[in-house]
PDB file of C-alpha atoms and ligand atoms in Angstrom:
ATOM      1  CA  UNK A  14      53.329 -49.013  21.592  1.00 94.00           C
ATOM      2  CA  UNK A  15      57.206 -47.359  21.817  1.00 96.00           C
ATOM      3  CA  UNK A  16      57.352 -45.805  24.771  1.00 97.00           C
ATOM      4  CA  UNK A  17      58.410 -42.367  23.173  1.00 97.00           C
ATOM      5  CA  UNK A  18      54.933 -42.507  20.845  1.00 98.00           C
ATOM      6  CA  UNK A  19      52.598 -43.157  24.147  1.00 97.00           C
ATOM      7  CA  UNK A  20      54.598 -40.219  26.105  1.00 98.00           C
ATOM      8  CA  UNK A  21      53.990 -37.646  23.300  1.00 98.00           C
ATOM      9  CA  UNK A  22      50.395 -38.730  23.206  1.00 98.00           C
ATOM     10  CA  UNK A  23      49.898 -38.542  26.405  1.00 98.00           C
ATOM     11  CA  UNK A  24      51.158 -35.197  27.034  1.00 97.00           C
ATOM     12  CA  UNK A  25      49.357 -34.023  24.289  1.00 97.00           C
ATOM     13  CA  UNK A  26      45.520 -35.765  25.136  1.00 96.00           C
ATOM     14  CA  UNK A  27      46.488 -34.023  29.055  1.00 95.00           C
ATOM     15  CA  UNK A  28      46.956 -30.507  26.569  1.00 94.00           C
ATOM     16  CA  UNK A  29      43.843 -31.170  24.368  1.00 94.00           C
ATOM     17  CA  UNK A  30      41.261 -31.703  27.294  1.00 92.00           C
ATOM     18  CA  UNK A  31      42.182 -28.900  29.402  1.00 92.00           C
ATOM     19  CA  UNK A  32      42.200 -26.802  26.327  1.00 90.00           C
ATOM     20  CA  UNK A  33      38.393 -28.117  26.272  1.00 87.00           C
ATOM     21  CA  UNK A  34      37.382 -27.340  29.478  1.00 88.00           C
ATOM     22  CA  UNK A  35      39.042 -24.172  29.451  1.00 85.00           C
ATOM     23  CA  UNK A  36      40.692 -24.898  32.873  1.00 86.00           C
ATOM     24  CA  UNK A  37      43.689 -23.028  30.323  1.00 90.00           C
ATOM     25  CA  UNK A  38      43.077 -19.907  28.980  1.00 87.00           C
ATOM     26  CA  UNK A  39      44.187 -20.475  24.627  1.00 89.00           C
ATOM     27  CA  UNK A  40      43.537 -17.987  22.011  1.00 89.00           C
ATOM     28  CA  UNK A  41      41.243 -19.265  19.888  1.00 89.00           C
ATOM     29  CA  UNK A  42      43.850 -20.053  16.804  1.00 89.00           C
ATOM     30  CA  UNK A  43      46.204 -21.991  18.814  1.00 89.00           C
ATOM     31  CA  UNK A  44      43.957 -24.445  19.783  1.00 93.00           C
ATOM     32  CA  UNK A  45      44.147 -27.970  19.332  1.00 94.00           C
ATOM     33  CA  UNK A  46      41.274 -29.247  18.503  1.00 95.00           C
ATOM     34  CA  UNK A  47      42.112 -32.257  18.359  1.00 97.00           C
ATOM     35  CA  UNK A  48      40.161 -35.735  17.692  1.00 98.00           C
ATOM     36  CA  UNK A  49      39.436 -37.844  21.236  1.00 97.00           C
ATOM     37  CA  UNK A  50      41.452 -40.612  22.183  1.00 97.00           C
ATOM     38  CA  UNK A  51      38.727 -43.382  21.062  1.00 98.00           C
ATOM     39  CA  UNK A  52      38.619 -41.685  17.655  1.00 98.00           C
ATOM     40  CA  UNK A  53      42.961 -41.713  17.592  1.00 98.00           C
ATOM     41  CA  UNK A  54      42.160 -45.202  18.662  1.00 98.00           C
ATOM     42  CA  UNK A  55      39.805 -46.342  15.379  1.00 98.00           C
ATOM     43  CA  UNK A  56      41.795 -44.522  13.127  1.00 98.00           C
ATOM     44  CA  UNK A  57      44.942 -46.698  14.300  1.00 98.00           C
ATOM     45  CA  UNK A  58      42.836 -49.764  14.214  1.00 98.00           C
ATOM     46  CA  UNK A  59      41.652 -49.195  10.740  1.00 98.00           C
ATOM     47  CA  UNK A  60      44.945 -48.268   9.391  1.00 98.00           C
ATOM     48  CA  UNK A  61      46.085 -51.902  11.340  1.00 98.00           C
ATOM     49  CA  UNK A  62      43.020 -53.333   9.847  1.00 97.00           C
ATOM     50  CA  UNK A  63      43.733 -52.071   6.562  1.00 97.00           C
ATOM     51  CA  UNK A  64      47.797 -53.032   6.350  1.00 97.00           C
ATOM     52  CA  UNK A  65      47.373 -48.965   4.991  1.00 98.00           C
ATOM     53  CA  UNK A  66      50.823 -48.027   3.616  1.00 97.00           C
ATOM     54  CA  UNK A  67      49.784 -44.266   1.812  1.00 98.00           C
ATOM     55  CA  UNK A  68      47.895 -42.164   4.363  1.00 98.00           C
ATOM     56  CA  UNK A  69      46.556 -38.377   3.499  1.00 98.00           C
ATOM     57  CA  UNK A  70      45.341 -36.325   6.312  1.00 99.00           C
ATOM     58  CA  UNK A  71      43.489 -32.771   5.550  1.00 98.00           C
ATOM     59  CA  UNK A  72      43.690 -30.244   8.758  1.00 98.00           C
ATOM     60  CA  UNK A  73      47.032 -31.431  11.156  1.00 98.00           C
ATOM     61  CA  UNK A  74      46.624 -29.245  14.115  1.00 98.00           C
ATOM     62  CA  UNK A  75      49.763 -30.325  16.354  1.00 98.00           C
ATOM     63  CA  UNK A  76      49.919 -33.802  15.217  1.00 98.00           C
ATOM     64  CA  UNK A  77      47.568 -35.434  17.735  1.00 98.00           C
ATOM     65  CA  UNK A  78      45.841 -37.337  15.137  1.00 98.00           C
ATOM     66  CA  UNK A  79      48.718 -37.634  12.610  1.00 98.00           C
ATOM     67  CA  UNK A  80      50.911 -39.069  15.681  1.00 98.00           C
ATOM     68  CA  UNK A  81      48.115 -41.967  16.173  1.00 98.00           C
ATOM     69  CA  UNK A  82      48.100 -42.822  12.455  1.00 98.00           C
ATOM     70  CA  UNK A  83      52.144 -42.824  12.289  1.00 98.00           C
ATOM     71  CA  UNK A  84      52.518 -45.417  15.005  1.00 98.00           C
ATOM     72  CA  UNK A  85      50.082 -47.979  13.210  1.00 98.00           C
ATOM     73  CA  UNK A  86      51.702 -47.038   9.473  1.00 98.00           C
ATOM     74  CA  UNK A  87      54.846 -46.941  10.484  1.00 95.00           C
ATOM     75  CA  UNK A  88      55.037 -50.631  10.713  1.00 93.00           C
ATOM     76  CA  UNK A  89      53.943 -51.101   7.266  1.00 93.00           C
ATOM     77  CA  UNK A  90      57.290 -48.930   6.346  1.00 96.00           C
ATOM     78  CA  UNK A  91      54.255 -46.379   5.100  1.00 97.00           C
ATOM     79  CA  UNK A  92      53.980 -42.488   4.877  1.00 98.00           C
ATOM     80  CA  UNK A  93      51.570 -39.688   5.916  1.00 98.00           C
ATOM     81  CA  UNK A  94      51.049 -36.290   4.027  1.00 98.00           C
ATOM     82  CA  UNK A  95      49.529 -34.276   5.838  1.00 98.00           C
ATOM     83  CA  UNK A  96      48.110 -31.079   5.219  1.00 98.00           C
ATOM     84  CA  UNK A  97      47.844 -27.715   7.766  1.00 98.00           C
ATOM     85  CA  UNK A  98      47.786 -24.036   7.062  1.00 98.00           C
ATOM     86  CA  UNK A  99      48.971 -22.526  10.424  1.00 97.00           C
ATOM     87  CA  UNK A 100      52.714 -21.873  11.231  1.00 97.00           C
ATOM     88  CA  UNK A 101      52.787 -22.143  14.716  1.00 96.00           C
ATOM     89  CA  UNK A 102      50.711 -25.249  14.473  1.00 97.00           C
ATOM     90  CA  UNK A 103      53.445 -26.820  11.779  1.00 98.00           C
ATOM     91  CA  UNK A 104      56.047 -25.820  14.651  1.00 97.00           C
ATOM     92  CA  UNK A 105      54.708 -27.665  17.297  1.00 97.00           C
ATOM     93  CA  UNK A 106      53.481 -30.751  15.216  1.00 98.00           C
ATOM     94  CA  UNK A 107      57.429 -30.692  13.985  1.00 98.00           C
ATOM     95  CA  UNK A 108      58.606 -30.853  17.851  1.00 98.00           C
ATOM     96  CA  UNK A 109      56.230 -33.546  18.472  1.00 98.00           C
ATOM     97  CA  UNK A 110      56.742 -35.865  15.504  1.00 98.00           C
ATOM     98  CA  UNK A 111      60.644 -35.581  16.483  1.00 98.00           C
ATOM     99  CA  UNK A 112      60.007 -36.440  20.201  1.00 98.00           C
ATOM    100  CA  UNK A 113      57.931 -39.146  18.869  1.00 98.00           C
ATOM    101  CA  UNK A 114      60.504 -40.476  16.504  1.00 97.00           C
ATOM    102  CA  UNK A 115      58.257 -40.756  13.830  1.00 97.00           C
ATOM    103  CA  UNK A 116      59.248 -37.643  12.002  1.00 96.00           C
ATOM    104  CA  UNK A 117      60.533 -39.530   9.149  1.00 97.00           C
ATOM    105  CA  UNK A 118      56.852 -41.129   8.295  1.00 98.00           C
ATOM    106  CA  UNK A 119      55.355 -37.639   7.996  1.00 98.00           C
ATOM    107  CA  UNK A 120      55.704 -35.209   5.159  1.00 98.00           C
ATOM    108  CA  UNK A 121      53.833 -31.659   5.835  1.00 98.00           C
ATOM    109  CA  UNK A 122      52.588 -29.529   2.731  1.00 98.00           C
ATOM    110  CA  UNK A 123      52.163 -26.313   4.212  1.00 98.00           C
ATOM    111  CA  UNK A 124      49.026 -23.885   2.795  1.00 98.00           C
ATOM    112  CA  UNK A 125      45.510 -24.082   2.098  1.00 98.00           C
ATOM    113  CA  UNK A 126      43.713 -27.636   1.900  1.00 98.00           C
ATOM    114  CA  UNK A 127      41.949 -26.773  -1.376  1.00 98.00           C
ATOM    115  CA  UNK A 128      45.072 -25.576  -3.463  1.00 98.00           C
ATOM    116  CA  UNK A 129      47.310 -28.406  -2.298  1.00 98.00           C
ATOM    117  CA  UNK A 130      44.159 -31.240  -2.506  1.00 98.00           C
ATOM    118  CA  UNK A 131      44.192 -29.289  -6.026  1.00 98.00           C
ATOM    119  CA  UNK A 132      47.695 -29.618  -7.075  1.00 98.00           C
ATOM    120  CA  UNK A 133      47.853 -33.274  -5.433  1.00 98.00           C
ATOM    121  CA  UNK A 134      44.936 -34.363  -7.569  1.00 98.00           C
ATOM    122  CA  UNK A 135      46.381 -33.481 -10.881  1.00 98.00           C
ATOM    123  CA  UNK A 136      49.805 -35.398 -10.465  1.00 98.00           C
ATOM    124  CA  UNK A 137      48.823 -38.843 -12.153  1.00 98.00           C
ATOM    125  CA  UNK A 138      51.095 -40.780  -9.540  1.00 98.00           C
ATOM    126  CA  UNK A 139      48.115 -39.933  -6.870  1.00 98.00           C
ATOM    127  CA  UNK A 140      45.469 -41.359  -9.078  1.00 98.00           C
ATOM    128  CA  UNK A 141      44.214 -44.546  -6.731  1.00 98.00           C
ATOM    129  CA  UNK A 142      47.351 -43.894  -4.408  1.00 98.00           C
ATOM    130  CA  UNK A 143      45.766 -43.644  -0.800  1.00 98.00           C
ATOM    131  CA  UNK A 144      44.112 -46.496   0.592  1.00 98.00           C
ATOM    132  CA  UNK A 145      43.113 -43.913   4.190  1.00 98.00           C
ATOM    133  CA  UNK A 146      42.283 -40.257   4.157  1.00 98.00           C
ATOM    134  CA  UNK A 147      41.373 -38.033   7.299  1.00 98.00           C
ATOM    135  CA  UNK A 148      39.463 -35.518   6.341  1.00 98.00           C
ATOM    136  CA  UNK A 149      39.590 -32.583   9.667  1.00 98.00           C
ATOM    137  CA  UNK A 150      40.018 -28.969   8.692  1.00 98.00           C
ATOM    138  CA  UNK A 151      37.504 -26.446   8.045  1.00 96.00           C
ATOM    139  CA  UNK A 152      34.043 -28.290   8.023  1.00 96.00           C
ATOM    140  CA  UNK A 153      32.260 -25.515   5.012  1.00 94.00           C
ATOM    141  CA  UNK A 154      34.200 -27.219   2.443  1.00 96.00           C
ATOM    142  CA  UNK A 155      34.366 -30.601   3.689  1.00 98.00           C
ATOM    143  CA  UNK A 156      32.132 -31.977   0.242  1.00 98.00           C
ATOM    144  CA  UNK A 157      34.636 -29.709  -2.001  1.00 98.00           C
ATOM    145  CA  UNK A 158      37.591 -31.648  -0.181  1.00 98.00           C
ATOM    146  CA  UNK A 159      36.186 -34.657  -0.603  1.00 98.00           C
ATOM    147  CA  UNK A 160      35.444 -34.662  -4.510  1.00 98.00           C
ATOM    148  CA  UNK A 161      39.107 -33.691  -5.313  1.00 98.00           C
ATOM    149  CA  UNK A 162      40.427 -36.570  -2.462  1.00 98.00           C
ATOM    150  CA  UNK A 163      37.638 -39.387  -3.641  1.00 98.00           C
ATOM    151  CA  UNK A 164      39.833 -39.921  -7.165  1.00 98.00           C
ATOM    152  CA  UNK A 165      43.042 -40.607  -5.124  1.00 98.00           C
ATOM    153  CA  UNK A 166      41.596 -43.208  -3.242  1.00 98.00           C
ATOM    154  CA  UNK A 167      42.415 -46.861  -3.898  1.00 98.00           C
ATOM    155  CA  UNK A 168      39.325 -49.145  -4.655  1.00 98.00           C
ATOM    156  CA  UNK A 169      39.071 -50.379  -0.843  1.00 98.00           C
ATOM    157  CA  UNK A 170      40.393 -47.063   1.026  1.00 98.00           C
ATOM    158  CA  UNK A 171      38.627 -45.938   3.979  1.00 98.00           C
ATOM    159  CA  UNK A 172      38.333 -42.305   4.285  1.00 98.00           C
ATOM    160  CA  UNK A 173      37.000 -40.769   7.869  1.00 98.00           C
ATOM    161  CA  UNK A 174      35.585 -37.636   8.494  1.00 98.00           C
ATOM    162  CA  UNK A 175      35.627 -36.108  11.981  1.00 98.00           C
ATOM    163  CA  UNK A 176      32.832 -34.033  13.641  1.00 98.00           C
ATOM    164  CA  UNK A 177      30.091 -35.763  12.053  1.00 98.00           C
ATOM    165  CA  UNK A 178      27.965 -34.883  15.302  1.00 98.00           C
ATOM    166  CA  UNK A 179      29.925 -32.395  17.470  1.00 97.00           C
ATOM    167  CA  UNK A 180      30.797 -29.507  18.265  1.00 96.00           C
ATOM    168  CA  UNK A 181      26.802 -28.928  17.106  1.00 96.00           C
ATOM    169  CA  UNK A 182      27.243 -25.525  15.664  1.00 96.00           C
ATOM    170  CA  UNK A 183      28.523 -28.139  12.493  1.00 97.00           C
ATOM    171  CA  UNK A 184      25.817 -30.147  12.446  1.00 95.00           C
ATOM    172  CA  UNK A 185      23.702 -28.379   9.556  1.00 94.00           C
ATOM    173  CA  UNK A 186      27.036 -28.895   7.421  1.00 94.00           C
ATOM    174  CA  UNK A 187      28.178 -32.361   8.439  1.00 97.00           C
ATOM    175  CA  UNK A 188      24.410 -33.892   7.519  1.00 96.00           C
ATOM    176  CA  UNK A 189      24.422 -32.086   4.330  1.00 97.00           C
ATOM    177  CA  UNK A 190      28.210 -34.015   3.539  1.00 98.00           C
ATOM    178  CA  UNK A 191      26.804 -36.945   5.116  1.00 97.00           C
ATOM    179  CA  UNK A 192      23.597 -37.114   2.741  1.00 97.00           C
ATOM    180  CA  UNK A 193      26.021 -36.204  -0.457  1.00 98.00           C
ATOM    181  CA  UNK A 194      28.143 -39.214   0.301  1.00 98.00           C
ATOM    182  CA  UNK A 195      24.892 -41.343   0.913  1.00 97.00           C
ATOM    183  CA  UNK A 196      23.741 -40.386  -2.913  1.00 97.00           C
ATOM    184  CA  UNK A 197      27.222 -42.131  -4.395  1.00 98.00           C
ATOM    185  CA  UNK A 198      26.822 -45.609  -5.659  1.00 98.00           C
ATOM    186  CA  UNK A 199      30.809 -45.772  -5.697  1.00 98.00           C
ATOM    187  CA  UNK A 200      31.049 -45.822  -1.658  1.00 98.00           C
ATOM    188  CA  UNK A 201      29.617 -47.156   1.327  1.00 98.00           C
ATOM    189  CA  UNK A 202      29.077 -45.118   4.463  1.00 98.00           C
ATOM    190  CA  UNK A 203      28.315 -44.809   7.540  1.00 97.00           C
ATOM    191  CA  UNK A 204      28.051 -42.186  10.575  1.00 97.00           C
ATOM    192  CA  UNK A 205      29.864 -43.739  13.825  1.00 97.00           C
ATOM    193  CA  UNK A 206      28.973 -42.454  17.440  1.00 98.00           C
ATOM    194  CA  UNK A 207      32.806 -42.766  18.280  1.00 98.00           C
ATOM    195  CA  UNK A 208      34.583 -39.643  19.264  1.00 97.00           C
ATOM    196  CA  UNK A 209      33.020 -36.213  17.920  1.00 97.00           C
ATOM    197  CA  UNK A 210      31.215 -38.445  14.948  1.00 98.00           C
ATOM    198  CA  UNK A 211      32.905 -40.369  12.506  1.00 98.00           C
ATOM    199  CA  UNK A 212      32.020 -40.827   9.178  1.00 98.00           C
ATOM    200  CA  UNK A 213      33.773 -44.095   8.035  1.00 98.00           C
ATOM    201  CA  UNK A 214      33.428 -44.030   4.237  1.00 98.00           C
ATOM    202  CA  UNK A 215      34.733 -47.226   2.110  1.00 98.00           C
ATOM    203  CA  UNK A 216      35.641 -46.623  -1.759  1.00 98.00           C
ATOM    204  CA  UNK A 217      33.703 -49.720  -3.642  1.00 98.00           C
ATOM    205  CA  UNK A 218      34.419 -48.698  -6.976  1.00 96.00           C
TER     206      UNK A 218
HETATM  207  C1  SAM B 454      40.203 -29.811  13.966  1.00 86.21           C
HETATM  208  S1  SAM B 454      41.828 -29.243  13.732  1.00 86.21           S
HETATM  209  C2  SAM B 454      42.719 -30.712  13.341  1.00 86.21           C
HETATM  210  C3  SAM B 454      42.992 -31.557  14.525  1.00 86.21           C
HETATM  211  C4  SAM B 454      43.945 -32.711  14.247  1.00 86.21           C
HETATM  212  N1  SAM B 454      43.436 -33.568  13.191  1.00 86.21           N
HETATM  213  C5  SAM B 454      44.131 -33.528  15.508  1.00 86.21           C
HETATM  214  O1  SAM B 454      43.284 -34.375  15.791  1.00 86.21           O
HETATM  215  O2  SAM B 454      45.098 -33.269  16.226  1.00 86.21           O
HETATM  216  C6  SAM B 454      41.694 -28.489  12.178  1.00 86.21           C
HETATM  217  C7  SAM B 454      43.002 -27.935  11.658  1.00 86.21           C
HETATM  218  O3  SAM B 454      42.814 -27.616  10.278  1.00 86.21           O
HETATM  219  C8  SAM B 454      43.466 -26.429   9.995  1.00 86.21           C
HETATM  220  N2  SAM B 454      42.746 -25.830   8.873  1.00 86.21           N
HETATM  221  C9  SAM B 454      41.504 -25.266   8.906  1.00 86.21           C
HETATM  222  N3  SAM B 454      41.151 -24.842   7.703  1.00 86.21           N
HETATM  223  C10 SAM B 454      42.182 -25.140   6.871  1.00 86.21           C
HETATM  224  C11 SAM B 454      42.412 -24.938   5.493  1.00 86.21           C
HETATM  225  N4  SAM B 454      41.489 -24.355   4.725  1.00 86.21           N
HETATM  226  N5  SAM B 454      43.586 -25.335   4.958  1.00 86.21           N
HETATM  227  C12 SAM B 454      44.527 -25.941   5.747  1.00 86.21           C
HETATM  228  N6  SAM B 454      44.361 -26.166   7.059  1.00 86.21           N
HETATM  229  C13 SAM B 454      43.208 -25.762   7.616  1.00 86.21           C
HETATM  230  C14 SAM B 454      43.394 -25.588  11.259  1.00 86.21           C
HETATM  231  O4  SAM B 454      44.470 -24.670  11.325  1.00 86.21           O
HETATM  232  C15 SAM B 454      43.434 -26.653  12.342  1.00 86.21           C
HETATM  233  O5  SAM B 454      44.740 -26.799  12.853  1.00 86.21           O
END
């Protein structure tokens, strides 16, 4: 890994886990939230894995995750959209993709997932266009987000859902998404320990 990737990473994993055990003191909205290192780890492995080239992530925070994804797509010449609604978030994930140098792989739509997962789906050029999604905003419309994202997934595409299992207080609504997938006959799926709980869903048809 470039050193300039690893240092941003770094410095941001050190920000994420004292944010967690609240040895800082950060209002509640400018929190990271971020996935764990092992989970920034699968993600790159399946997007290595997967020779991905058209990534869509739903919920950016600061870039943690999106940073992880960009250093494995990156070599595949690929590109991430990436969705977040918060301004001061879009800041910092800016600062960090440049200190990174991999702002060029990264396009932010700014706004609410569900009207720009709306307006994405109805462009025809989407239609089959991402072969990895990572689904990581707000978890009470995670099955909403995934109906519009399923149709712009490639036959193959791997989407992964964070917070399958933690925090708990999301449990109720991760089992109900993870039972809704189970019910498809177009997917395979499964719910991974990894991380917070990672649902690693594969598009079969
Ligand atoms: C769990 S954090 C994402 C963490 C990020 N994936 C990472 O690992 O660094 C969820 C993010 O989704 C954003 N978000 C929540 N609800 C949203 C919505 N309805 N539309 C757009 N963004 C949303 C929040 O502002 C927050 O930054």
């Amino acid at each position: 890994m470039i050193d300039s990737i690893s240092k941003v990473l770094n410095e941001l994993q050190a920000q994420s886990t004292l944010e967690k055990s609240r040895k800082i003191n950060v209002p509640p909205e400018d929190r990271m939230l971020a996935i764990t290192k092992e989970t920034g780890e699968l993600l790159n492995m399946i997007l290595r894995l997967k020779n991905a080239k058209n990534m869509l992530e739903v919920g950016m925070s600061t870039g943690y995750s999106t940073i992880w994804c960009a250093e494995a797509i990156s070599e595949q010449s690929g590109k991430i959209i990436t969705i977040e609604q918060n301004p001061s978030k879009i800041k910092r994930a800016k600062e960090n993709f440049q200190k990174a140098g991999i702002k060029d792989t990264i396009t932010i739509k700014k706004g609410l997932a569900i009207q720009i997962l709306t307006e994405l789906n109805l462009q025809e050029r989407y239609k089959n266009f991402f072969d990895f999604v990572l689904i990581d905003a707000d978890k009470e419309n995670v099955i909403e987000y995934f109906d519009l994202i399923f149709p712009m997934v490639s036959v193959g595409g791997v989407i992964v859902t964070d917070n399958m299992l933690y925090p708990k207080k999301f449990r109720e609504d991760m089992k109900k998404f993870s039972d809704y997938l189970k019910e498809n006959p177009k997917l395979r799926t499964i719910t991974s320990p990894i991380g917070n709980g990672e649902e690693i869903t594969i598009k079969l048809r």
